[in-house]
XYZ file of C-alpha atoms in Angstrom:
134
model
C -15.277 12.085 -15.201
C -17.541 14.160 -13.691
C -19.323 13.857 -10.150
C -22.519 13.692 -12.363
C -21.081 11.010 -15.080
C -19.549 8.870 -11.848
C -23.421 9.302 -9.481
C -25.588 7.983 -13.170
C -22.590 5.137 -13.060
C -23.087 4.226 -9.855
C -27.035 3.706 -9.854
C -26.709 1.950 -13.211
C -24.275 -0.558 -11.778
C -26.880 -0.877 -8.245
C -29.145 -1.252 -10.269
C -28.149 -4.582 -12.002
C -27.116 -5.692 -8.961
C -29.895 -5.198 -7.357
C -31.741 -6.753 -10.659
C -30.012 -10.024 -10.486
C -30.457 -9.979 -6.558
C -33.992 -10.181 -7.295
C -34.147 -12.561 -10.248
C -32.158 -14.810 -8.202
C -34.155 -14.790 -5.055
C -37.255 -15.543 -7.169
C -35.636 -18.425 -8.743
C -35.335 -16.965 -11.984
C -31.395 -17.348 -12.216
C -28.796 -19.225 -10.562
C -26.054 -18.314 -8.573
C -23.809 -18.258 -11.784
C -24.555 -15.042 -13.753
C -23.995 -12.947 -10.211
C -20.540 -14.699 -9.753
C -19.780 -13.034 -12.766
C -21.260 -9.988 -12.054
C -19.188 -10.260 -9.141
C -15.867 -10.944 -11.091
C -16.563 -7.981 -13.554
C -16.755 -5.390 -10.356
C -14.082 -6.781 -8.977
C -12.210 -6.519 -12.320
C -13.386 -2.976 -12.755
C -13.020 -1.887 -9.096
C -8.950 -3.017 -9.569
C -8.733 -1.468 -12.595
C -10.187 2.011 -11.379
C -7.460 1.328 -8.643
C -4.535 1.559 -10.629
C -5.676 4.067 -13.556
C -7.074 6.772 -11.480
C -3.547 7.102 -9.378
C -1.768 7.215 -12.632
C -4.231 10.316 -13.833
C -3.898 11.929 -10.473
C -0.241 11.638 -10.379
C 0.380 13.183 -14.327
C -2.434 15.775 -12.670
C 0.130 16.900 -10.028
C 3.586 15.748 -10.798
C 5.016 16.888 -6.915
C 2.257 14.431 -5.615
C 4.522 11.783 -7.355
C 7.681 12.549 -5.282
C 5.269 11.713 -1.742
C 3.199 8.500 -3.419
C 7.166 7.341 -4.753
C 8.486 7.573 -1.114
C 5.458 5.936 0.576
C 6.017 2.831 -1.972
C 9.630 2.857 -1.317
C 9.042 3.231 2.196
C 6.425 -0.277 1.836
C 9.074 -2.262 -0.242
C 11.694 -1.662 2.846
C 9.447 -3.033 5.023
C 8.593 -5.785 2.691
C 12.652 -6.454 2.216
C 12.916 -6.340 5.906
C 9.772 -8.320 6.926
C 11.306 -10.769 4.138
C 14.666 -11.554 5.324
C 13.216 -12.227 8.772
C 10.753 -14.381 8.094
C 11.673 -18.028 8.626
C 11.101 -20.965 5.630
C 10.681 -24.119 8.036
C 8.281 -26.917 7.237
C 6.656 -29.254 9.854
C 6.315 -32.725 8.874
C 2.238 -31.940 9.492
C 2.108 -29.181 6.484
C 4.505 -30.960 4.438
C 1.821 -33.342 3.744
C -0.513 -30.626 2.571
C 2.289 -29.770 0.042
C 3.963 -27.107 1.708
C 7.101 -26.110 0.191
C 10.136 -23.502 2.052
C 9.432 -20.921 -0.545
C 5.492 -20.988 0.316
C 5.878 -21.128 3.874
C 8.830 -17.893 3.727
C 5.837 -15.783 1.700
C 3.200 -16.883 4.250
C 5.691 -15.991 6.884
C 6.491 -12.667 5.315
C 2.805 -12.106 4.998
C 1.749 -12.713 8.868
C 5.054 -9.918 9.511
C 4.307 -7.322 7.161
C 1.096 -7.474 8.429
C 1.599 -7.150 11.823
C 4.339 -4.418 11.503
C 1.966 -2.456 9.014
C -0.717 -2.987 11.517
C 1.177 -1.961 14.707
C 2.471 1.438 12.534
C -1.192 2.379 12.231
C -2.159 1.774 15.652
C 0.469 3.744 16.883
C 0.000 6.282 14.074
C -3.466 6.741 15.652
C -2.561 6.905 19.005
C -0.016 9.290 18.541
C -2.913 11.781 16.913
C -4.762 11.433 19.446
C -2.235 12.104 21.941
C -0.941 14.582 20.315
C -4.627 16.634 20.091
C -4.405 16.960 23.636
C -1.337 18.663 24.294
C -2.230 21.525 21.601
């Protein structure tokens, strides 16, 4: 699509939002029809996410070999944050059904996160380090 096709898209879709905003602060609607308005964004927004990647990558087949390393690069971590992460259950969350399998993925989770978050802060420290001594 075009930057013309996507900017008509765009004010279409802010304007229904911005339609049901109003009906509902008037009292014309409940909060019902925007939950779904919600859901069918959302739905579209995900969908845009995975299409438009697999358009860019036919687009410029090199680009592939980069995106294919940065995912493999994400499932190692994920492997790694994985067999770490510990599958103990205290007698308090086993009474709000918590199995070994749920608490390994939450555990998992917390890790992945805070290696992928400690990679980006020193990612951006190291740029702007590295500005100064150029």
């Amino acid at each position: 699509m075009n930057s013309k096709m996507i900017q008509i898209l765009s004010y279409i879709l802010m304007g229904v939002s911005v339609l049901l905003a109003a009906l509902f602060y008037t009292g014309v609607i409940s909060e019902e029809p925007i939950i779904i308005w919600c859901y069918a964004l959302a739905i579209a927004a995900a969908a845009a996410a995975l299409i438009f990647p697999v358009f860019a990558l036919i687009g410029d087949p090199k680009g592939a070999k980069v995106a294919l390393v940065g995912i493999l690069a994400l499932g190692v971590v994920a492997g790694i944050s994985y067999a770490v992460a510990g599958n103990e259950v205290t007698a308090a969350y086993a009474t709000y059904g918590t199995t070994e399998l749920s608490s390994k993925l939450v555990s998992t989770g917390l890790i992945l996160f805070y290696l992928l978050a400690s990679g980006a802060v020193i990612a951006a420290v190291y740029a702007e380090v590295s500005k100064i001594f150029k």
